[in-house]
Short mmCIF file of C-alpha atoms and ligand atoms in Angstrom, two decimals:
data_model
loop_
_atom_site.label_atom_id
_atom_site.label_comp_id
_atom_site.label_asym_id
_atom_site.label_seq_id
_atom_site.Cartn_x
_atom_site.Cartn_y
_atom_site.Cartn_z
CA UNK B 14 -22.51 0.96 3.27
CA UNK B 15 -24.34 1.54 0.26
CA UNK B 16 -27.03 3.83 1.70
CA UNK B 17 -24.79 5.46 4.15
CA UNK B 18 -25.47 8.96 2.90
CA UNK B 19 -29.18 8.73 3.13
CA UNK B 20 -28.69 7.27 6.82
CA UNK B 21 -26.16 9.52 7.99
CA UNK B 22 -23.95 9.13 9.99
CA UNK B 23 -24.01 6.48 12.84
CA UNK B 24 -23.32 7.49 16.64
CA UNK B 25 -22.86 5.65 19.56
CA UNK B 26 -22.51 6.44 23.31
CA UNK B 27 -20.70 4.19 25.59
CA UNK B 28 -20.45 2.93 28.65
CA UNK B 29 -18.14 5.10 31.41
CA UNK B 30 -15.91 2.19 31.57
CA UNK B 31 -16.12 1.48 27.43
CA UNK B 32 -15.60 5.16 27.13
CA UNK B 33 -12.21 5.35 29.21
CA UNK B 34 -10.98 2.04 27.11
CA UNK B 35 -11.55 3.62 24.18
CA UNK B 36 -9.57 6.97 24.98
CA UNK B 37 -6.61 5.60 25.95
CA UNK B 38 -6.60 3.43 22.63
CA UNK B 39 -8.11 0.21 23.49
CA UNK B 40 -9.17 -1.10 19.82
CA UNK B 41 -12.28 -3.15 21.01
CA UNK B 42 -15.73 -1.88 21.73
CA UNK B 43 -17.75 -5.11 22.91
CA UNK B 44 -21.88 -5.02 22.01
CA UNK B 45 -23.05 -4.76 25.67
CA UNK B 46 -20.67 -1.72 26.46
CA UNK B 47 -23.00 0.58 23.49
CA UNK B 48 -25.71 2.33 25.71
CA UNK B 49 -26.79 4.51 23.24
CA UNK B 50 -27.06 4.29 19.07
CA UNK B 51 -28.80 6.52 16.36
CA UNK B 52 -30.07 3.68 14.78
CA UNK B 53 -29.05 0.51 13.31
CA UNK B 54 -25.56 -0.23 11.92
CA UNK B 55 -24.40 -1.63 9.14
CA UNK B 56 -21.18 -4.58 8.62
CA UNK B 57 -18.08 -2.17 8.09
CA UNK B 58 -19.73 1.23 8.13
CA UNK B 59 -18.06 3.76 10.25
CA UNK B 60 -19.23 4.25 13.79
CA UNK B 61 -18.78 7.84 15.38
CA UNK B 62 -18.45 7.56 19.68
CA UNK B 63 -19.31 10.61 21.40
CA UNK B 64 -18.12 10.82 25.13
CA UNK B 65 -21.24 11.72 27.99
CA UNK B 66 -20.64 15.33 26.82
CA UNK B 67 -21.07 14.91 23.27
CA UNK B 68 -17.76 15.40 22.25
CA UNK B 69 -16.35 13.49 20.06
CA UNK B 70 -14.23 10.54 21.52
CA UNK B 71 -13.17 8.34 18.64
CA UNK B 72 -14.28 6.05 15.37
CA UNK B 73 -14.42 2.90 14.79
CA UNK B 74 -15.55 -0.15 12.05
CA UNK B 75 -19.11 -1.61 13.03
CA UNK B 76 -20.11 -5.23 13.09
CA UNK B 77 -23.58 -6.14 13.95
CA UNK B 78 -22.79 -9.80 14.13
CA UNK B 79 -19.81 -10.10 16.51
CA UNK B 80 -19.47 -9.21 19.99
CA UNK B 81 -16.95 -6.66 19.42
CA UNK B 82 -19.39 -4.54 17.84
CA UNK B 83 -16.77 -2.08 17.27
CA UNK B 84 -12.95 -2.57 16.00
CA UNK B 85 -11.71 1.33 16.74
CA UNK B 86 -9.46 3.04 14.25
CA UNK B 87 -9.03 6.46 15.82
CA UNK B 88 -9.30 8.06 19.15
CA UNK B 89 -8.63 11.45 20.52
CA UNK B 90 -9.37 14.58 17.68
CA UNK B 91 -11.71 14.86 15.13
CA UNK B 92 -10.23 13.41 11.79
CA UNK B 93 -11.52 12.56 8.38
CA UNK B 94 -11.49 8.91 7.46
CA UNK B 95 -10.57 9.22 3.67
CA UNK B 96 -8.20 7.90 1.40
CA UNK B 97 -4.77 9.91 1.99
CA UNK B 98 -5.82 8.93 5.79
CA UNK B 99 -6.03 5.06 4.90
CA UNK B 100 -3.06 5.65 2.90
CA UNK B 101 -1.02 7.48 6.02
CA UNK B 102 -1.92 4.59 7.93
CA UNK B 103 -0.59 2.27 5.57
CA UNK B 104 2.56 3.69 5.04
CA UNK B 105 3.18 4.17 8.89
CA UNK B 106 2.87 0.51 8.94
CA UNK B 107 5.46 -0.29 6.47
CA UNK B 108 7.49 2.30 7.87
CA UNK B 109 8.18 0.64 11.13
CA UNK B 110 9.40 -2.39 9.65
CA UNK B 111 11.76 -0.65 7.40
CA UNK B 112 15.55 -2.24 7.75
CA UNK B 113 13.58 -5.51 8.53
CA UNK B 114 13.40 -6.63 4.93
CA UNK B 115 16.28 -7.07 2.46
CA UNK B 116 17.57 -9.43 0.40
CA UNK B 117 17.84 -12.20 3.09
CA UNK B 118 14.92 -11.95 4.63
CA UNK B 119 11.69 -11.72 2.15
CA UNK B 120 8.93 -13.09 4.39
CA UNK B 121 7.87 -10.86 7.42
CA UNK B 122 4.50 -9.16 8.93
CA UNK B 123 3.91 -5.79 7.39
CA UNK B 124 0.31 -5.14 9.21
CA UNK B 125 -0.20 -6.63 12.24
CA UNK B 126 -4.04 -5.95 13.24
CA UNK B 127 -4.77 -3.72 15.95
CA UNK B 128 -1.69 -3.05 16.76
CA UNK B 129 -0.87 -1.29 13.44
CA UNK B 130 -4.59 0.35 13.40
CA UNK B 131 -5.81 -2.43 11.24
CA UNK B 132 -8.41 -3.93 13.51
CA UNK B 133 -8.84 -7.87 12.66
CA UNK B 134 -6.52 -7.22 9.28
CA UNK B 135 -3.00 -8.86 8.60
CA UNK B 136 -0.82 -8.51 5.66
CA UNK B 137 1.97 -10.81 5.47
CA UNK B 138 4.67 -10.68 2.30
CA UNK B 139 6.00 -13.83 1.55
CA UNK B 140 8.89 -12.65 -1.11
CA UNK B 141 6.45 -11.40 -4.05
CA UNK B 142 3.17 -12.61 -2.58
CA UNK B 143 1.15 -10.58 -0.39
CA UNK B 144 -1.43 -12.82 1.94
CA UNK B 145 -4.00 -10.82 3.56
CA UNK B 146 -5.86 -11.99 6.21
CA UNK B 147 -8.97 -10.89 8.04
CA UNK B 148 -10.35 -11.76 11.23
CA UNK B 149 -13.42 -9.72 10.83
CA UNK B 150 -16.38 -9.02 8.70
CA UNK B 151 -15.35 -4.98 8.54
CA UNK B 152 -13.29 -5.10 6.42
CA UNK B 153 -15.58 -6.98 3.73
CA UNK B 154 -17.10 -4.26 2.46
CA UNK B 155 -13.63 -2.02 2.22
CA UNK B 156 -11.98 -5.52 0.26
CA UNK B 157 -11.69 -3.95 -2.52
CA UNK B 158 -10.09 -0.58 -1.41
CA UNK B 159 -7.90 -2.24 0.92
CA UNK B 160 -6.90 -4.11 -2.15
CA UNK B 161 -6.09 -1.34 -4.27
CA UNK B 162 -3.83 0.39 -2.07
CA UNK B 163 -1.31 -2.83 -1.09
CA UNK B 164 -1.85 -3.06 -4.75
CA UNK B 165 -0.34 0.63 -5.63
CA UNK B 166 2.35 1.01 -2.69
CA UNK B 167 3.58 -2.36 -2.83
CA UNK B 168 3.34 -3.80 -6.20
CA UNK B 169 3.33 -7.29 -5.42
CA UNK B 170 2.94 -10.55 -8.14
CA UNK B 171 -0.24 -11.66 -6.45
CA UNK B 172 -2.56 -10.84 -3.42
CA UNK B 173 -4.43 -13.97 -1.79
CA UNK B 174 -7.41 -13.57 0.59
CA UNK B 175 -7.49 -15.73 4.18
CA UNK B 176 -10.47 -15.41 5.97
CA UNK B 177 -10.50 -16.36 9.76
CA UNK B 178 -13.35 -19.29 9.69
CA UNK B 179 -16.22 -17.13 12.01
CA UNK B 180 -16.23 -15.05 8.54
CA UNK B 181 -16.20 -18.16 5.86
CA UNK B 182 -20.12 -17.83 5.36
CA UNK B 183 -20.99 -14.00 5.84
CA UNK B 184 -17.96 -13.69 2.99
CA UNK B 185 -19.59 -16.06 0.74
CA UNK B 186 -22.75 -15.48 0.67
CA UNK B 187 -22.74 -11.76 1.07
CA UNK B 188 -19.50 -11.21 -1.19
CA UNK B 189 -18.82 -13.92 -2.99
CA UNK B 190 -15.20 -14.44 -1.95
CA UNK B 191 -13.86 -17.25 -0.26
CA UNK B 192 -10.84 -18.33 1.64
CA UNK B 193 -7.21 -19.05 -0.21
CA UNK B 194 -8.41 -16.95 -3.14
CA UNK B 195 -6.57 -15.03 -5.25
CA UNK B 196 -7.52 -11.64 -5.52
CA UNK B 197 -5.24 -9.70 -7.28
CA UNK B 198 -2.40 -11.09 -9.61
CA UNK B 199 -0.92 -14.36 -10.89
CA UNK B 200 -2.62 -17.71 -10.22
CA UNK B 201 -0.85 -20.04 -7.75
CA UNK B 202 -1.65 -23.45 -6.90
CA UNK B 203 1.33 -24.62 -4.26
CA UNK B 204 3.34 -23.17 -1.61
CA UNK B 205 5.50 -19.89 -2.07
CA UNK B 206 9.19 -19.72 -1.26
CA UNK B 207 10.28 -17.04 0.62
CA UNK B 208 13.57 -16.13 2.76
CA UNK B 209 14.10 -15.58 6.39
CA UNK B 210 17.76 -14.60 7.45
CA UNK B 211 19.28 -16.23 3.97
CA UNK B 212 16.94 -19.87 5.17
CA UNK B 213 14.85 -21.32 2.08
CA UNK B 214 11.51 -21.70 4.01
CA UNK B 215 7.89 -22.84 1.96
CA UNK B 216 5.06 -20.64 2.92
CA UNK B 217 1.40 -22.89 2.61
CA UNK B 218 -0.06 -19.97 1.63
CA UNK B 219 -3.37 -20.62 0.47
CA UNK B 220 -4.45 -23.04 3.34
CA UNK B 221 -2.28 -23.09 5.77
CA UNK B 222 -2.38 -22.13 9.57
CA UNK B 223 -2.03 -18.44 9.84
CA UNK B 224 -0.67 -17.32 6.56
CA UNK B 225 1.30 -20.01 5.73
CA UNK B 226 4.09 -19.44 8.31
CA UNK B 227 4.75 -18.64 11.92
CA UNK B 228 6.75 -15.53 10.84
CA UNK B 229 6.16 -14.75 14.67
CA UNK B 230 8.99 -17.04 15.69
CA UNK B 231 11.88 -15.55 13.61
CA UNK B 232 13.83 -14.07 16.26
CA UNK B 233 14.08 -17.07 18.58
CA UNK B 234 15.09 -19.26 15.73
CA UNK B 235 17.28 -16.35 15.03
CA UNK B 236 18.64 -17.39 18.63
CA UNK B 237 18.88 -21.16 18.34
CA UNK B 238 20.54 -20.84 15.50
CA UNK B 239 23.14 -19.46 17.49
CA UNK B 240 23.00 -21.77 20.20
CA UNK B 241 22.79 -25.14 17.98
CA UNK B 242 26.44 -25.63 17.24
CA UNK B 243 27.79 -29.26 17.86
CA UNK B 244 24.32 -30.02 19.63
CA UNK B 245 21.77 -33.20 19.43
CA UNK B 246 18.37 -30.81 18.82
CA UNK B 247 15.02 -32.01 19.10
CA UNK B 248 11.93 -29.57 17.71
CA UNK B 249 8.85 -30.77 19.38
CA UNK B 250 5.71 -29.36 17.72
CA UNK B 251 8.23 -28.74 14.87
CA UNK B 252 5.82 -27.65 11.87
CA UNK B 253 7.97 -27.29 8.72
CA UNK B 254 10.84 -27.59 11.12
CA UNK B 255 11.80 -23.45 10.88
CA UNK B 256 13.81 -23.59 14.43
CA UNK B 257 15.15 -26.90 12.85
CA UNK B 258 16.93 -25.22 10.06
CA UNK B 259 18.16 -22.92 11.64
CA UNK B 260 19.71 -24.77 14.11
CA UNK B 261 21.43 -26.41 11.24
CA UNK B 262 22.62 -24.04 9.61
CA UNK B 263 24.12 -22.79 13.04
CA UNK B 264 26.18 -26.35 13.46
CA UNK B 265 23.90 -28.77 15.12
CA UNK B 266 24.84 -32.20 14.86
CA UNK B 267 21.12 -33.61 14.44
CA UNK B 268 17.84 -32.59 14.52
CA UNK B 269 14.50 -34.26 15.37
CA UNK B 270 11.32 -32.82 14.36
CA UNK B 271 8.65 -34.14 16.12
CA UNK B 272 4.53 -32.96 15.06
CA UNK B 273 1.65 -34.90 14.62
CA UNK B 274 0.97 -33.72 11.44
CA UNK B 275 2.60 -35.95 8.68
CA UNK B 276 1.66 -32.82 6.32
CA UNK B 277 4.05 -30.44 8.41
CA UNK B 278 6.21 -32.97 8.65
CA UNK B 279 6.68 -33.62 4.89
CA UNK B 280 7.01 -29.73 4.33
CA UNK B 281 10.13 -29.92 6.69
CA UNK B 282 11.52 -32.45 4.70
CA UNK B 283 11.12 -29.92 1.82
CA UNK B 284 12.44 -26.98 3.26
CA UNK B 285 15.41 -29.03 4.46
CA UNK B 286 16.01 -29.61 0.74
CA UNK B 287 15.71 -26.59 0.15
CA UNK B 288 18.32 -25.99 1.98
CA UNK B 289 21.19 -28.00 0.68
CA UNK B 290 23.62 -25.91 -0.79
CA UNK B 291 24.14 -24.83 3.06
CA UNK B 292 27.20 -27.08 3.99
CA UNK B 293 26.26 -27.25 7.33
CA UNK B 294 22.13 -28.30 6.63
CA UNK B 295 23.37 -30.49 4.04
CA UNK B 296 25.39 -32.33 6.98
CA UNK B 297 22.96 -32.50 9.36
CA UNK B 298 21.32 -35.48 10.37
CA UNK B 299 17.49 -34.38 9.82
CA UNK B 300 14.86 -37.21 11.52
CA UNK B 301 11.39 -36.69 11.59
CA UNK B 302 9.15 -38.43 14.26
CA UNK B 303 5.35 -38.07 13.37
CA UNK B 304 4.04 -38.50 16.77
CA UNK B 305 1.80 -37.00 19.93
CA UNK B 306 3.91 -34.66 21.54
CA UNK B 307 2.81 -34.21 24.67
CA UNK B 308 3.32 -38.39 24.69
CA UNK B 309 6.45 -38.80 23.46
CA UNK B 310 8.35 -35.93 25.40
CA UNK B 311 6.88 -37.60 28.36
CA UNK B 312 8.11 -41.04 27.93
CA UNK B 313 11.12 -41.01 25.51
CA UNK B 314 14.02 -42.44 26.58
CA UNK B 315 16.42 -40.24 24.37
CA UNK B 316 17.91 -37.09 25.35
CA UNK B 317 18.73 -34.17 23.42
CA UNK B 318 21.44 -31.32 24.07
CA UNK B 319 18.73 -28.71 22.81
CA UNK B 320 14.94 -29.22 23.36
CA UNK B 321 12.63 -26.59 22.03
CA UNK B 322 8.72 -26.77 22.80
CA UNK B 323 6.57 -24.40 21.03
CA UNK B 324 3.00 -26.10 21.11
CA UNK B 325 -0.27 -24.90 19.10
CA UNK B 326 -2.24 -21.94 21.75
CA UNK B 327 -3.33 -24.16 24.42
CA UNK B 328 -6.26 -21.86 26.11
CA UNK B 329 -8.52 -20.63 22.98
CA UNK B 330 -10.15 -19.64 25.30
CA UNK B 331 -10.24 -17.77 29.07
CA UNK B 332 -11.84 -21.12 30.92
CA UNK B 333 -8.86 -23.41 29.64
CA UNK B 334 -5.89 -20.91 31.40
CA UNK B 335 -5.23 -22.92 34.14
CA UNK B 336 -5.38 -25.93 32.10
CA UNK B 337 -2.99 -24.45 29.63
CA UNK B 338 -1.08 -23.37 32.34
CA UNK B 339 -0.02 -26.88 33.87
CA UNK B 340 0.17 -28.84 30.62
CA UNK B 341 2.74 -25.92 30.11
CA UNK B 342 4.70 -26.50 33.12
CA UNK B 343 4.11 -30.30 32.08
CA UNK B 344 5.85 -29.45 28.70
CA UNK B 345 8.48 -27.74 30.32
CA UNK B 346 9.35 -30.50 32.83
CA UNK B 347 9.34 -32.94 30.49
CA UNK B 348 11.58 -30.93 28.12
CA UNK B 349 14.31 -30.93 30.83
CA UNK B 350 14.45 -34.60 32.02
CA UNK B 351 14.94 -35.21 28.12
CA UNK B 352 18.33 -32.80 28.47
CA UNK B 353 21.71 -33.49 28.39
CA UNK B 354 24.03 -31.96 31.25
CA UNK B 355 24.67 -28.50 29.67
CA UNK B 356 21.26 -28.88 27.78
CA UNK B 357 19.19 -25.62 26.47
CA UNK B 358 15.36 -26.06 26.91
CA UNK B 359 13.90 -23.23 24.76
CA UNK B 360 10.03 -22.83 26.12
CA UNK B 361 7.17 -20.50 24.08
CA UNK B 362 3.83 -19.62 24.60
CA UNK B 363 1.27 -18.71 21.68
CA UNK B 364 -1.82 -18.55 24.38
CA UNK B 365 -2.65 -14.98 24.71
CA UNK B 366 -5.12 -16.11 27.65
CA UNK B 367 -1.84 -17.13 29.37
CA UNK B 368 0.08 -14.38 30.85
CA UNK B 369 3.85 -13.92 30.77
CA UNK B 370 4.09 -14.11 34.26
CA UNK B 371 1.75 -16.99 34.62
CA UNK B 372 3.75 -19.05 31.48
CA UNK B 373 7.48 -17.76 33.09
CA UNK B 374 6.17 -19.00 36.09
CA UNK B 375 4.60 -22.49 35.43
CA UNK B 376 7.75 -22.73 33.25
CA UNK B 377 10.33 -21.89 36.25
CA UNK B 378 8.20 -24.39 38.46
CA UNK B 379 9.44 -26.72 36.59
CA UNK B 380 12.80 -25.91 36.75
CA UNK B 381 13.17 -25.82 40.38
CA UNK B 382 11.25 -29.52 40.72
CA UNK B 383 14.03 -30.78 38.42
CA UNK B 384 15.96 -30.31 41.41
CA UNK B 385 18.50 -29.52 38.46
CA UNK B 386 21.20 -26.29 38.77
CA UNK B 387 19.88 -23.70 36.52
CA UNK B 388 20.62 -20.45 34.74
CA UNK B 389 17.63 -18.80 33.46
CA UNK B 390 19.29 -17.19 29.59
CA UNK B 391 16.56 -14.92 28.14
CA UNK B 392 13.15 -14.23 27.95
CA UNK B 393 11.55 -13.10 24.92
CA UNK B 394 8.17 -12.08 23.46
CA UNK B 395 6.86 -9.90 20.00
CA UNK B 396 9.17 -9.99 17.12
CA UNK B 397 8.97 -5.72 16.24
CA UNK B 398 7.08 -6.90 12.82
CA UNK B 399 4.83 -8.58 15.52
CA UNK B 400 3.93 -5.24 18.05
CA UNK B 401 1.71 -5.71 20.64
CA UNK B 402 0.02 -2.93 21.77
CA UNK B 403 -3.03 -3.47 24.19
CA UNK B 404 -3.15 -7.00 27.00
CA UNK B 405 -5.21 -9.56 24.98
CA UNK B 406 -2.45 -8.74 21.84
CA UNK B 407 0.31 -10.01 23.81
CA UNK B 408 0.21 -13.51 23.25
CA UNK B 409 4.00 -14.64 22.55
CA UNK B 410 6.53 -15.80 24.98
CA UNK B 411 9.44 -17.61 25.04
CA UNK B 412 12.38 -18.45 27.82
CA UNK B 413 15.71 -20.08 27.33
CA UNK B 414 16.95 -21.81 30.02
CA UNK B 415 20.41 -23.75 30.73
CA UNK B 416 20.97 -27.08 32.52
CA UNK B 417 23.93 -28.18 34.56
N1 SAH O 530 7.49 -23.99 16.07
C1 SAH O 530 6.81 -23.87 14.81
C2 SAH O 530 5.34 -23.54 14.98
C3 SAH O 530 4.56 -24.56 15.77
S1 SAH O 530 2.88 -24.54 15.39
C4 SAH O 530 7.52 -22.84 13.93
O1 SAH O 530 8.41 -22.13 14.39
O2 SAH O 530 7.18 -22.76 12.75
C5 SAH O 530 2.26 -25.89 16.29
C6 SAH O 530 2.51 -27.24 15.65
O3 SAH O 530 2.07 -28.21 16.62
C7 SAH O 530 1.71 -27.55 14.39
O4 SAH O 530 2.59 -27.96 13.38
C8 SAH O 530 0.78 -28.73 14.77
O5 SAH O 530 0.68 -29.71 13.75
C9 SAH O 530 1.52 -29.32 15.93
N2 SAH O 530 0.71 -30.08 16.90
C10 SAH O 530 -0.52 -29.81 17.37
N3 SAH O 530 -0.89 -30.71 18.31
C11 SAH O 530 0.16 -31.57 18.42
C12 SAH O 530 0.39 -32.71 19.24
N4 SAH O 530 -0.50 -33.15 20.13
N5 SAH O 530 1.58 -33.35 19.09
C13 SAH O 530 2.50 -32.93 18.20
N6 SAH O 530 2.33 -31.85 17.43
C14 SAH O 530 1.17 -31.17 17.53
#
């Protein structure tokens, strides 16, 4: 960055195919796709792509290291990267999830990477703390820009910085900042509490998965809340147990979380105190079983009214989709031979290598080997905090389906 000026700028030339992704919008411009560069690039520095006919086609944010060598910002007209265009961008972002906040709900996504122009960048608000979280080494050089600006449109108590682990050591030793730091604000040292839809919830913000939270799940606990009433739930791969309180709030009878994390565990505990002044949380029965998942769906002998499976991504990677696939149809048949007559079995998927169709279907299988009646109720996927805009960003799925 520093010696930018003296460089100049830097240009690249694509591959046909790179070029055609990158004018319709696709944000990622992989190493082996540049055919042509002015000279070396720099972490963060901007990257100019000129089409075949030298006109330009787009910028982007360079990164020597990774394999997308460049995380695009812009395509189509020439446009001047500078600070009332950062700060356009910004408030775009915040504009489309305007009427999502509000006094009962204080914890959503404000930028969601890519899909808000924000290549590899999240910003999460958990009631006055703002978590931002990168996923890539561009935006190390910008930190303290990007800071500044959540800083002046937002005004929150305190800004902490989560770094994606691929950028742990390139952050340290170039930049001296590390992951769960605070970098703007008041000093914290535990979790934050936040609200989702008038629910208590604890955010783990400074180490936790993600930012703290899986605000990416808030509409379908939304919707078991709504289905819960008078019902035996049971929450397998639970976490703090969010679809858990909701479903008691909405009237469930009892609730099992099931993780094998004792940490996650013990946070659901919390939040369910947290909770207590709700009549109906305070009279549900809350049980927590601190077990393998996959195991103990498979071979328990109890059986639920409401069974919701919502397991950690299970293909990280493209060679472990047809794995993911069957352990998901696995899931989902053991799910329904743990159901009541009339029972709900609420399925997601959080592998973005596993398509919708692929998880509906593996999902469905199951259904029709149950040799159970069935009525498929819903299929879901992004929350609109949560857009996805381009294939590999679609990663959430969920289906309800009903049991006779
Ligand atoms: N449904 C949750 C998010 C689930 S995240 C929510 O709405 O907040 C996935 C959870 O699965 C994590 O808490 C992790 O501890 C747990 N997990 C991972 N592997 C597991 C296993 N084999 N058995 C049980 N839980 C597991």
């Amino acid at each position: 960055m520093s010696n930018q000026t003296t460089l100049g700028k830097l240009k690249l030339r694509l591959t046909p195919a790179a070029e055609k992704a990158a004018r319709s919008g696709h944000p990622w411009v992989y190493g082996e796709r540049i055919k042509e560069a002015n000279r070396d690039g720099e972490l963060g520095e901007l990257a100019v792509i000129y089409d075949r006919n030298n006109k330009f086609l787009g910028v982007g944010l360079f990164d020597p290291e990774s394999p997308i060598r460049v995380r695009m910002i812009h395509a189509g007209a020439p446009q001047t990267i500078d600070e009332s265009w950062w700060l356009a961008r910004l408030k775009s972002a915040l504009a489309r999830r305007e009427g999502l906040g509000g006094d009962q709900t204080t914890g959503y996504r404000l930028i969601s990477g890519e899909n808000d122009g924000w290549p590899g960048l999240v910003v999460d608000r958990y009631d006055q703390t703002l978590v931002l979280k990168l996923y890539s080494g561009v935006w190390l050089p910008r930190l303290e820009e990007v800071v500044n600006r959540l800083q002046a449109e937002l005004n929150p108590q305190r800004i902490v910085l989560r770094l994606s682990r691929n950028i742990q050591t390139v952050a340290q030793e170039r930049f001296r900042l590390s992951d769960g730091q605070i970098i703007r604000g008041e000093p914290l040292t535990g979790p934050v509490v936040f609200l989702e839809n008038g629910i208590r919830f604890e955010s783990e913000v400074l180490k936790g998965q993600k930012t703290g939270f899986f605000l990416d799940q808030r509409d379908n606990r939304q919707r078991v809340g709504e289905l819960a009433e008078g019902k035996s739930v049971l929450n397998a791969f639970s976490f703090s147990g969010g679809f858990s309180l909701y479903a008691a709030r909405g009237g469930a009878e009892s609730v099992t979380d099931l993780d094998i994390s004792a940490h996650a565990l013990e946070a659901a505990k919390r939040n369910f105190a947290l909770n207590e002044h709700i009549p109906a949380v305070k009279e549900c029965q809350h049980r927590c079983v601190q077990a393998d998942a996959f195991q103990w769906v498979a071979t328990s002998k109890e059986r639920f009214d409401l069974v919701i499976v919502d397991p950690p991504s299970l293909a990280k990677r493209e060679t472990e989709r047809s794995g993911a696939i069957s352990a998901y149809e696995d899931l989902a048949a053991s799910g329904i031979r743990l159901l009541n007559r009339n029972g709900i079995l609420v399925a997601a998927s959080c592998s973005a290598h596993v398509t919708p169709q692929e998880f509906f279907g593996a999902a469905l299988k199951a259904a029709q080997l149950s040799r159970r009646p069935f009525t498929e109720m819903d299929r879901t996927g992004h929350a609109p905090d949560h857009p996805a805009t381009f294939t590999e960003a679609m990663y959430l799925k969920c289906i309800y389906l009903r049991f006779t």
